[in-house]
XYZ file of N, CA and C in Angstrom:
774
model
N 109.954 97.703 108.853
C 108.640 97.284 108.425
C 108.072 98.927 107.743
N 108.319 99.977 108.592
C 107.793 101.185 108.258
C 108.331 101.617 106.890
N 109.402 101.741 106.472
C 109.917 101.638 105.275
C 109.299 101.222 104.006
N 108.964 99.905 104.248
C 108.277 99.139 103.111
C 106.774 99.589 103.219
N 106.373 99.950 104.594
C 104.726 100.437 104.360
C 104.765 101.711 103.830
N 105.764 102.700 103.787
C 105.412 103.990 103.045
C 105.576 103.523 101.530
N 106.574 102.575 100.922
C 106.271 102.340 99.576
C 105.242 101.436 99.091
N 104.891 100.743 99.986
C 103.401 100.078 99.432
C 102.494 101.058 99.714
N 102.350 102.013 100.538
C 100.909 103.028 100.530
C 101.379 103.910 99.276
N 102.464 104.330 99.063
C 102.606 105.329 98.099
C 102.262 104.830 96.560
N 102.627 103.366 96.704
C 102.267 102.828 95.236
C 100.802 102.717 95.109
N 100.095 102.403 96.241
C 98.704 102.134 95.998
C 97.890 103.549 95.715
N 98.465 104.359 96.526
C 97.776 105.783 96.139
C 98.018 106.299 94.582
N 99.337 106.029 94.161
C 99.672 106.534 92.836
C 98.938 105.704 91.808
N 98.653 104.757 91.876
C 98.042 103.898 90.743
C 97.626 102.687 91.232
N 97.252 103.013 91.579
C 96.528 101.726 91.695
C 97.099 100.635 92.487
N 114.547 73.445 122.864
C 114.558 74.754 123.007
C 115.381 75.603 123.089
N 115.101 76.136 123.127
C 115.714 77.553 123.266
C 116.080 77.701 124.497
N 115.864 76.927 125.673
C 116.244 77.144 127.120
C 117.789 76.967 126.959
N 118.468 76.305 126.089
C 119.832 76.173 126.060
C 120.609 76.941 125.077
N 119.691 77.764 124.572
C 120.331 78.450 123.562
C 120.926 79.899 123.668
N 122.235 80.248 123.230
C 122.798 81.502 123.460
C 123.306 81.790 122.040
N 123.411 83.273 121.966
C 123.636 83.903 120.722
C 125.233 83.669 120.558
N 125.754 83.480 119.392
C 127.248 83.129 119.276
C 127.916 84.395 119.617
N 129.080 84.058 120.287
C 129.847 85.313 120.923
C 130.605 86.125 119.819
N 130.863 85.126 118.800
C 131.717 86.249 117.980
C 130.540 86.898 116.739
N 129.360 86.978 117.322
C 128.468 87.791 116.219
C 128.436 89.272 115.877
N 129.173 89.546 114.913
C 129.349 90.867 114.411
C 128.148 91.580 113.893
N 127.976 93.070 114.501
C 126.801 93.535 113.964
C 126.713 93.885 112.665
N 125.428 93.894 112.019
C 125.298 94.069 110.653
C 125.701 95.333 110.056
N 126.312 95.536 109.019
C 126.932 96.950 108.464
C 125.743 97.760 107.989
N 124.709 97.314 107.914
C 123.469 98.168 107.547
C 122.695 98.873 108.570
N 122.369 99.985 108.744
C 121.567 100.553 109.870
C 120.164 99.855 109.953
N 119.695 99.707 111.104
C 118.444 98.960 111.497
C 117.379 99.770 110.494
N 116.438 98.643 110.119
C 115.355 99.017 109.186
C 114.317 99.402 109.958
N 113.684 100.298 109.600
C 112.326 100.894 110.178
C 111.130 100.245 109.199
N 111.436 99.569 108.415
C 110.437 99.221 107.688
C 109.252 98.294 108.122
N 108.156 98.053 107.718
C 107.168 97.246 108.219
C 107.460 96.084 107.311
N 107.083 94.782 107.746
C 107.639 93.581 107.106
C 106.864 93.724 106.030
N 107.889 94.071 103.800
C 107.158 94.057 102.489
C 108.273 94.693 101.451
N 108.251 94.788 100.489
C 109.013 95.636 99.590
C 108.474 96.417 98.596
N 107.963 96.012 97.432
C 107.484 97.116 96.564
C 106.197 96.451 96.290
N 105.027 97.145 96.038
C 103.814 96.752 95.762
C 103.862 96.263 93.991
N 103.113 95.097 94.074
C 103.404 94.368 92.546
C 102.533 95.489 91.663
N 102.430 94.899 90.404
C 101.764 95.815 89.530
C 100.356 95.598 89.568
N 99.716 94.813 90.301
C 98.021 94.718 90.137
C 97.683 95.311 91.609
N 98.455 96.256 92.352
C 97.975 96.501 93.570
C 97.374 97.892 93.376
N 96.628 98.239 92.363
C 96.032 99.513 92.256
C 94.821 99.322 93.435
N 94.272 100.688 93.721
C 93.090 100.579 94.790
C 92.034 99.609 94.344
N 91.253 98.672 95.174
C 90.361 97.881 94.654
C 89.259 98.612 94.483
N 88.335 98.068 93.772
C 86.699 98.212 93.487
C 86.249 98.047 94.802
N 84.936 98.680 95.149
C 84.218 98.321 95.927
C 84.031 97.063 96.373
N 84.035 96.423 97.440
C 83.805 95.177 97.616
C 82.430 95.028 97.812
N 81.612 93.884 97.597
C 80.341 93.568 98.037
C 79.955 93.780 99.313
N 78.670 93.930 99.809
C 78.689 93.968 101.350
C 78.929 92.692 102.160
N 78.833 91.491 101.569
C 79.292 90.246 102.114
C 80.843 90.439 102.499
N 81.383 90.813 101.442
C 82.877 90.796 101.522
C 83.563 91.660 102.488
N 82.781 92.687 102.695
C 83.199 93.662 103.721
C 82.873 93.101 104.999
N 81.511 92.481 105.401
C 81.468 91.583 106.559
C 82.441 90.629 106.855
N 82.634 90.127 105.925
C 83.727 88.911 106.075
C 85.037 89.360 106.220
N 85.336 90.292 105.973
C 86.775 91.121 106.368
C 86.638 91.571 107.803
N 85.473 92.137 108.227
C 85.439 92.602 109.722
C 85.502 91.486 110.594
N 85.088 90.348 110.110
C 84.898 89.107 110.965
C 86.283 88.361 111.364
N 87.358 88.797 110.639
C 88.657 88.170 110.424
C 89.373 88.624 111.693
N 90.053 87.625 112.409
C 90.855 87.940 113.634
C 91.852 89.341 112.983
N 91.870 90.546 113.795
C 92.855 91.607 113.617
C 93.909 91.653 114.621
N 95.183 92.397 114.037
C 96.145 92.214 114.683
C 97.183 93.442 114.144
N 98.051 93.711 114.865
C 98.933 95.094 114.455
C 100.455 94.360 114.680
N 101.249 94.837 113.928
C 102.968 94.415 114.050
C 103.637 95.975 114.453
N 104.498 95.713 115.340
C 105.250 97.332 115.814
C 106.784 97.019 115.837
N 107.437 98.098 116.004
C 108.688 98.237 116.365
C 109.003 99.386 116.998
N 110.275 99.746 117.144
C 110.635 100.810 117.986
C 110.111 102.146 117.496
N 109.475 102.081 116.246
C 109.198 103.556 115.762
C 107.414 103.724 115.949
N 106.989 102.714 116.462
C 105.636 102.597 116.950
C 105.160 102.978 118.337
N 104.455 103.840 118.675
C 104.361 104.114 120.001
C 102.622 104.316 120.395
N 102.203 103.993 121.524
C 100.956 104.231 122.017
C 99.874 103.030 121.450
N 100.352 101.796 121.277
C 99.788 100.744 120.765
C 98.602 100.279 121.929
N 97.528 100.233 121.847
C 96.183 99.648 123.063
C 96.258 98.324 122.704
N 97.191 97.797 123.695
C 97.123 95.957 123.314
C 95.813 95.343 124.119
N 95.233 96.355 125.055
C 94.187 95.656 125.705
C 92.703 96.432 125.308
N 92.735 97.007 124.139
C 91.618 97.739 123.785
C 90.474 96.789 123.376
N 90.633 95.455 123.113
C 89.442 94.388 122.926
C 89.252 94.063 121.600
N 89.965 94.873 120.788
C 89.585 94.724 119.129
C 90.926 93.821 118.505
N 91.796 93.363 119.372
C 93.134 92.529 118.532
C 92.764 91.184 119.286
N 93.197 90.467 118.119
C 93.508 88.921 118.298
C 95.000 88.606 118.589
N 95.765 89.390 117.915
C 97.118 88.862 117.914
C 97.948 90.369 117.663
N 99.344 90.165 118.245
C 100.215 91.204 117.981
C 101.578 90.556 117.663
N 102.305 91.440 116.678
C 103.742 91.072 116.497
C 104.690 92.263 116.784
N 105.747 91.873 117.271
C 106.823 92.723 117.570
C 107.958 92.462 116.965
N 108.777 93.502 116.467
C 110.222 93.261 115.915
C 111.060 93.177 116.883
N 111.848 92.142 116.809
C 112.865 91.764 117.938
C 114.273 91.920 117.396
N 114.755 91.627 116.396
C 116.032 91.704 115.831
C 116.392 92.244 114.479
N 117.409 92.442 114.117
C 117.848 92.873 112.764
C 119.526 92.372 112.525
N 119.532 91.852 111.314
C 121.089 91.784 111.226
C 121.625 90.516 112.414
N 122.867 90.838 112.496
C 123.450 90.028 113.681
C 123.811 90.687 114.662
N 123.458 92.118 114.871
C 123.883 92.900 115.838
C 122.872 93.766 116.642
N 121.471 93.896 116.004
C 120.655 94.890 116.325
C 119.441 94.518 117.135
N 119.120 94.846 118.369
C 118.048 94.177 118.894
C 116.991 95.661 119.132
N 115.670 95.080 118.779
C 114.550 96.404 118.923
C 114.602 96.967 120.257
N 114.620 98.118 120.645
C 114.635 98.696 121.920
C 113.353 98.263 122.708
N 112.181 98.340 121.808
C 110.655 98.014 122.776
C 110.493 96.643 122.630
N 111.347 95.637 122.069
C 110.797 94.405 121.988
C 110.368 93.750 123.174
N 111.045 93.899 124.320
C 110.663 93.025 125.389
C 109.367 93.586 126.254
N 109.194 94.960 126.134
C 107.934 95.570 126.720
C 106.691 95.182 125.733
N 107.027 95.213 124.366
C 105.999 94.898 123.554
C 105.498 93.258 123.689
N 106.596 92.503 123.732
C 106.556 91.094 123.913
C 105.621 90.813 125.382
N 105.685 91.320 126.417
C 105.418 91.361 127.721
C 103.876 91.573 127.716
N 103.452 92.753 127.059
C 102.013 93.459 126.905
C 101.168 92.868 126.200
N 101.800 92.219 124.753
C 100.851 91.269 124.175
C 100.500 90.168 124.829
N 101.194 89.374 125.567
C 101.116 88.270 126.535
C 100.143 88.641 127.576
N 100.392 89.719 128.140
C 99.510 89.968 129.507
C 97.920 90.331 129.130
N 97.798 90.719 127.740
C 96.477 90.986 127.407
C 95.915 89.886 126.676
N 96.283 88.608 126.716
C 95.966 87.274 126.221
C 95.985 87.331 124.710
N 96.886 88.251 124.193
C 96.700 88.278 122.456
C 97.937 86.738 122.251
N 97.540 86.392 120.803
C 98.183 85.546 120.398
C 99.800 86.474 119.995
N 101.167 85.967 120.041
C 102.138 87.129 119.989
C 103.087 86.397 118.831
N 103.729 87.161 118.281
C 104.650 86.735 117.257
C 106.051 87.824 117.470
N 107.039 87.176 117.202
C 108.311 87.983 117.066
C 108.883 87.919 115.685
N 109.537 88.810 115.281
C 109.787 88.842 113.756
C 111.320 89.422 113.797
N 112.081 88.853 112.987
C 113.420 89.424 112.717
C 113.453 89.984 111.190
N 114.053 91.103 111.006
C 114.490 91.702 109.761
C 115.813 91.142 109.125
N 115.598 90.465 108.068
C 116.750 89.870 107.422
C 117.628 90.484 106.471
N 118.941 90.247 106.436
C 120.091 90.930 105.434
C 120.662 89.950 104.988
N 120.525 89.353 103.543
C 121.133 88.473 102.755
C 122.834 88.618 102.697
N 123.088 89.634 103.040
C 124.528 89.917 102.757
C 125.297 89.128 104.093
N 124.478 88.666 105.246
C 125.179 88.342 106.219
C 125.016 86.846 106.580
N 125.695 85.907 107.472
C 125.449 84.460 107.449
C 123.781 84.586 107.955
N 123.434 83.665 107.593
C 121.699 83.402 107.817
C 121.624 82.548 109.270
N 122.618 81.744 109.537
C 122.661 81.090 110.949
C 122.819 82.124 111.914
N 124.013 82.651 111.648
C 124.447 84.171 112.452
C 123.221 84.555 113.104
N 122.369 85.269 111.865
C 121.185 85.739 111.971
C 119.987 85.216 112.740
N 119.891 84.028 112.396
C 119.091 83.326 113.175
C 119.422 83.172 114.583
N 120.540 82.835 114.786
C 120.551 82.568 116.383
C 120.840 83.874 117.162
N 121.181 85.047 116.495
C 121.079 86.262 117.133
C 119.343 86.676 117.669
N 118.655 86.441 116.426
C 117.036 86.309 116.737
C 116.732 85.465 117.972
N 117.054 83.998 117.896
C 116.620 83.206 118.978
C 117.110 83.366 120.368
N 118.151 84.012 120.205
C 118.628 84.534 121.623
C 117.945 85.667 122.308
N 117.408 86.717 121.474
C 116.702 87.629 122.033
C 115.351 87.168 122.291
N 114.760 86.329 121.722
C 113.452 85.614 122.035
C 113.686 84.868 123.287
N 114.502 84.002 123.293
C 114.713 83.262 124.492
C 115.064 83.984 125.749
N 115.604 85.186 125.724
C 115.713 86.097 126.656
C 114.551 86.708 127.309
N 113.729 87.127 126.345
C 112.362 87.775 126.517
C 111.614 86.579 127.165
N 111.614 85.438 126.789
C 110.730 84.417 127.187
C 110.064 84.028 126.031
N 110.096 82.380 125.680
C 109.418 81.814 124.400
C 108.426 80.927 125.442
N 107.206 81.303 125.005
C 106.035 80.288 125.625
C 105.346 79.563 124.635
N 104.656 78.463 125.127
C 103.977 77.858 123.821
C 102.972 78.600 123.285
N 102.723 78.382 122.090
C 101.796 79.297 121.140
C 102.427 80.597 120.458
N 103.779 80.715 120.931
C 104.312 81.957 120.192
C 104.913 81.853 118.752
N 104.693 82.789 118.105
C 104.941 82.667 116.867
C 106.342 83.341 116.283
N 107.024 82.749 115.632
C 108.112 83.169 115.097
C 108.316 83.720 113.626
N 108.729 84.819 113.038
C 108.879 85.276 111.841
C 109.983 85.839 111.281
N 110.231 85.621 109.983
C 111.295 86.218 108.927
C 110.705 87.119 108.329
N 111.142 88.476 108.430
C 110.800 89.520 107.692
C 111.849 89.810 106.413
N 111.831 89.334 105.219
C 112.612 89.368 104.275
C 111.998 90.296 103.068
N 112.702 91.632 102.796
C 112.346 92.669 101.776
C 113.555 93.205 101.350
N 114.510 92.796 101.270
C 115.805 93.353 100.662
C 116.598 92.320 100.208
N 117.348 92.643 98.942
C 118.308 91.677 98.398
C 119.732 91.812 98.972
N 119.944 92.843 99.385
C 121.382 93.385 99.760
C 122.082 93.247 98.169
N 121.785 93.200 97.316
C 122.293 93.254 96.198
C 122.882 91.685 95.739
N 122.112 90.448 96.478
C 122.311 89.252 95.921
C 121.264 88.879 94.854
N 121.759 87.703 94.114
C 120.882 87.345 93.296
C 119.446 86.729 93.850
N 118.659 86.513 92.979
C 117.310 85.651 93.300
C 117.808 84.429 93.834
N 118.730 83.542 93.171
C 118.895 82.455 93.663
C 119.604 82.310 95.333
N 120.429 83.513 95.469
C 121.166 83.774 96.658
C 120.065 84.025 97.651
N 119.214 84.798 97.341
C 118.316 85.329 98.389
C 117.325 84.093 98.964
N 117.055 83.406 97.918
C 115.976 82.302 98.337
C 116.900 81.212 99.012
N 117.863 81.016 98.829
C 118.945 80.260 99.503
C 119.203 80.351 100.991
N 119.377 81.848 101.001
C 119.644 82.463 102.309
C 118.404 82.216 103.078
N 117.294 82.554 102.833
C 115.717 82.397 103.572
C 115.476 80.981 103.957
N 115.993 79.983 103.050
C 115.836 78.551 103.423
C 116.643 78.091 104.593
N 117.766 78.646 104.262
C 118.976 78.426 105.471
C 118.315 78.835 106.807
N 118.040 80.179 107.012
C 117.237 80.906 108.127
C 116.341 80.034 108.557
N 115.231 79.855 107.769
C 113.943 79.127 108.405
C 114.532 77.645 108.737
N 115.135 76.937 108.053
C 115.876 75.580 108.684
C 116.243 75.445 109.739
N 117.103 76.592 110.006
C 117.964 76.729 111.326
C 117.001 76.783 112.385
N 116.097 77.882 112.005
C 114.989 78.129 113.232
C 114.141 77.101 113.689
N 113.862 76.275 112.721
C 113.091 75.186 112.784
C 113.688 74.131 113.597
N 115.042 73.766 113.437
C 115.843 72.916 113.995
C 115.942 73.042 115.210
N 116.158 74.331 115.670
C 116.495 74.669 116.777
C 115.154 74.694 117.685
N 114.116 75.000 117.339
C 113.133 75.355 118.207
C 111.542 74.186 117.806
N 111.663 73.772 116.629
C 110.584 72.841 116.146
C 109.567 73.762 115.442
N 109.615 74.962 115.407
C 108.587 75.876 115.065
C 108.848 76.398 113.419
N 107.887 76.129 112.711
C 108.215 76.412 111.234
C 107.707 77.802 111.335
N 108.728 78.813 111.006
C 108.706 80.300 111.260
C 107.825 80.803 109.781
N 107.102 82.053 110.161
C 106.715 82.441 109.085
C 107.246 83.387 108.274
N 107.030 83.225 106.851
C 107.785 83.831 105.908
C 106.886 85.349 105.524
N 107.558 86.525 106.097
C 106.993 87.770 105.582
C 107.750 88.650 104.564
N 106.783 89.053 103.662
C 107.116 90.027 102.705
C 105.985 90.657 101.765
N 106.520 91.555 100.734
C 105.515 91.772 100.160
C 105.221 90.887 98.986
N 103.547 90.867 98.251
C 103.453 90.055 97.495
C 104.521 89.645 96.298
N 104.717 90.731 95.696
C 105.947 90.574 94.580
C 107.250 90.111 94.832
N 107.732 90.290 96.278
C 108.818 89.903 96.789
C 108.798 88.169 96.907
N 107.656 88.035 97.545
C 107.570 86.563 97.891
C 107.329 85.797 96.859
N 106.656 86.306 95.698
C 106.600 85.530 94.633
C 107.839 85.242 93.842
N 108.731 86.516 93.891
C 110.141 86.321 93.118
C 111.062 85.525 93.845
N 110.860 85.313 95.356
C 111.927 84.643 96.001
C 111.546 83.512 97.003
N 110.352 83.213 96.894
C 109.745 81.979 97.827
C 109.616 80.836 97.184
N 110.373 80.457 96.028
C 110.718 78.983 95.733
C 110.921 78.054 96.774
N 110.405 77.172 96.937
C 110.444 76.098 97.817
C 110.057 76.512 99.095
N 109.522 77.440 99.621
C 109.161 77.839 100.945
C 107.667 77.647 101.128
N 106.894 77.175 100.351
C 105.408 76.821 100.518
C 105.011 76.340 101.900
N 105.984 75.366 102.483
C 105.742 74.774 103.421
C 106.096 75.589 104.913
N 106.028 76.873 104.866
C 106.189 77.950 105.923
C 104.998 78.697 105.757
N 104.160 79.200 106.845
C 103.059 79.953 106.919
C 103.606 81.086 106.034
N 102.544 81.933 105.420
C 102.967 83.267 104.491
C 102.376 84.415 105.356
N 102.984 85.369 105.835
C 102.310 86.591 106.009
C 102.880 87.612 105.009
N 101.839 87.938 104.224
C 102.036 88.616 103.059
C 101.614 90.161 103.071
N 102.360 91.244 102.643
C 101.894 92.570 102.457
C 101.300 92.922 101.303
N 100.197 93.423 101.271
C 99.427 93.692 99.935
C 98.377 95.072 100.260
N 98.966 95.821 100.051
C 98.054 97.291 100.281
C 97.093 97.746 99.480
N 97.030 97.064 98.196
C 96.309 97.083 97.290
C 94.879 96.348 97.283
N 94.837 95.816 98.319
C 93.430 94.801 98.597
C 92.774 95.003 99.927
N 91.552 94.882 99.889
C 91.025 94.974 101.219
C 91.095 93.907 102.080
N 91.148 94.291 103.251
C 91.661 93.225 104.489
C 91.109 91.576 104.190
N 92.091 90.622 103.974
C 91.768 89.097 103.640
C 91.151 88.958 102.170
N 91.520 89.922 101.276
C 90.905 89.759 100.138
C 92.042 89.589 98.813
N 93.233 88.934 99.337
C 94.004 89.006 98.670
C 94.468 87.483 98.505
N 94.925 87.321 97.122
C 95.193 85.845 96.991
C 96.619 85.495 97.137
N 97.124 84.321 97.296
C 98.560 83.937 97.891
C 99.723 84.006 96.541
N 100.616 84.564 96.689
C 101.436 84.468 95.607
C 102.343 83.062 95.313
N 102.665 82.661 94.394
C 103.235 81.547 93.936
C 104.507 81.505 94.965
N 104.893 80.310 95.624
C 104.612 78.967 95.447
C 103.291 78.760 96.486
N 102.969 79.572 97.393
C 101.916 79.353 98.151
C 100.531 79.123 97.782
N 99.747 78.196 98.258
C 98.271 77.822 97.943
C 97.481 79.018 98.780
N 97.865 79.404 99.842
C 97.075 80.151 100.684
C 98.182 80.862 101.601
N 97.557 82.242 101.748
C 98.126 83.108 102.983
C 97.593 82.715 104.277
N 98.223 82.946 105.510
C 97.707 82.983 106.508
C 97.579 84.343 107.120
N 98.445 85.676 107.104
C 98.259 86.688 107.788
C 98.391 87.770 106.589
N 97.340 88.438 106.287
C 97.484 89.571 105.306
C 97.896 90.916 105.997
N 98.888 91.718 105.687
C 99.291 93.039 106.123
C 98.307 94.031 104.883
N 97.311 94.595 105.384
C 96.602 95.488 104.562
C 96.705 97.078 104.461
N 97.489 97.378 105.425
C 97.684 98.733 105.664
C 98.517 99.494 106.737
N 99.111 100.456 106.366
C 100.058 101.302 107.660
C 99.282 102.590 107.753
N 98.840 102.705 109.113
C 98.458 104.105 109.249
C 99.087 104.564 110.522
N 98.348 104.651 111.716
C 99.067 104.685 113.023
C 99.893 103.623 113.250
N 99.711 102.471 112.929
C 100.448 101.191 113.068
C 100.161 100.416 111.762
N 100.875 99.217 111.608
C 100.520 98.343 110.586
C 99.484 97.394 111.014
N 98.409 97.279 110.099
C 97.304 96.545 110.518
C 97.259 95.191 109.535
N 96.788 94.241 110.075
C 96.827 93.047 109.503
C 95.633 92.032 109.936
N 95.077 90.999 109.169
C 94.024 90.157 109.583
C 94.614 88.751 109.363
N 94.029 87.903 109.880
C 94.580 86.356 109.969
C 93.289 85.877 109.494
N 93.587 84.739 108.400
C 92.378 83.820 108.102
C 92.327 82.775 109.160
N 93.072 82.651 109.998
C 92.940 81.295 111.050
C 92.526 82.157 112.375
N 91.583 81.492 113.249
C 91.416 81.736 114.173
C 92.774 82.017 115.436
N 92.258 82.544 116.618
C 93.516 82.671 117.522
C 94.188 81.373 117.866
N 93.408 80.477 118.048
C 93.827 79.183 118.605
C 94.482 78.507 117.519
N 93.806 78.526 116.265
C 94.584 78.067 115.127
C 96.029 78.752 114.667
N 96.031 79.957 115.329
C 97.453 80.540 114.819
C 98.572 80.043 116.066
N 97.934 79.915 117.455
C 98.700 79.614 118.428
C 99.206 78.210 118.094
N 98.447 77.080 117.410
C 98.868 75.863 116.753
C 100.223 76.085 115.756
N 100.331 77.130 115.459
C 101.594 77.246 114.530
C 102.729 77.643 115.168
N 102.570 77.881 116.469
C 103.652 78.786 117.121
C 104.406 77.453 118.000
N 105.264 78.131 118.956
C 106.132 77.265 119.958
C 105.551 76.069 120.627
N 105.827 74.865 120.279
C 105.298 73.651 121.226
C 106.427 73.153 121.826
N 106.553 73.079 123.087
C 108.030 72.182 123.792
C 107.895 70.669 123.438
N 107.024 70.016 123.241
C 106.860 68.766 123.098
C 107.311 68.220 121.358
N 107.168 69.366 120.513
C 107.778 69.389 119.390
C 109.157 69.531 118.941
N 110.044 69.803 120.242
C 111.116 69.849 120.036
C 112.162 68.621 119.910
């Protein structure tokens, strides 16, 4: 996610169950080096620095539930500081990479009573089912609990066409839902989501847009509304949710829905 975060930040500055699940034994590692990108791709052309928001908008932004997302490149997150409502941790990438800090982050997020989510960084050059099973195996090993969120971070095409990338995302998301009963979040930049999100509006949207104040972003087509807005990357990637913590948990794992 950090790679995307740098692209987003630079552009803005410049202008404006699972209990029985096992990973496939023949899963080969991805040919790509693990990504350090924050969940997005490139900032859309309308991502110039926003004009000063009216005071009521600023107050609304402050009232939205706050969260951070992390990977092995993030250190020193204060999960118990009292200001966070949710935390999201990178679990896997491709077919063979596991984030070294996932298990520790996953445990600490829960220990501090936060809504927690796990994300997978996808590579469309690989088999989507193998990638999904790799992710689910890692999450199952760390412990999947009621209310836990699952996410697909898709911000690269790997040279595939728009149609192929879209079909890949659908297959990954469908497989995860069939295995867990969870409609996983789709994460990407505003522009990448609009370009490759056809037919995915039924999945919750986690959108990166650094050219907008927290919570002041409109959803890209085909979504009618976003659920999480990643608005900045400083010490960590910062997010707000338009849903309260209990509502977020309602989008997570529920054993009775399997």
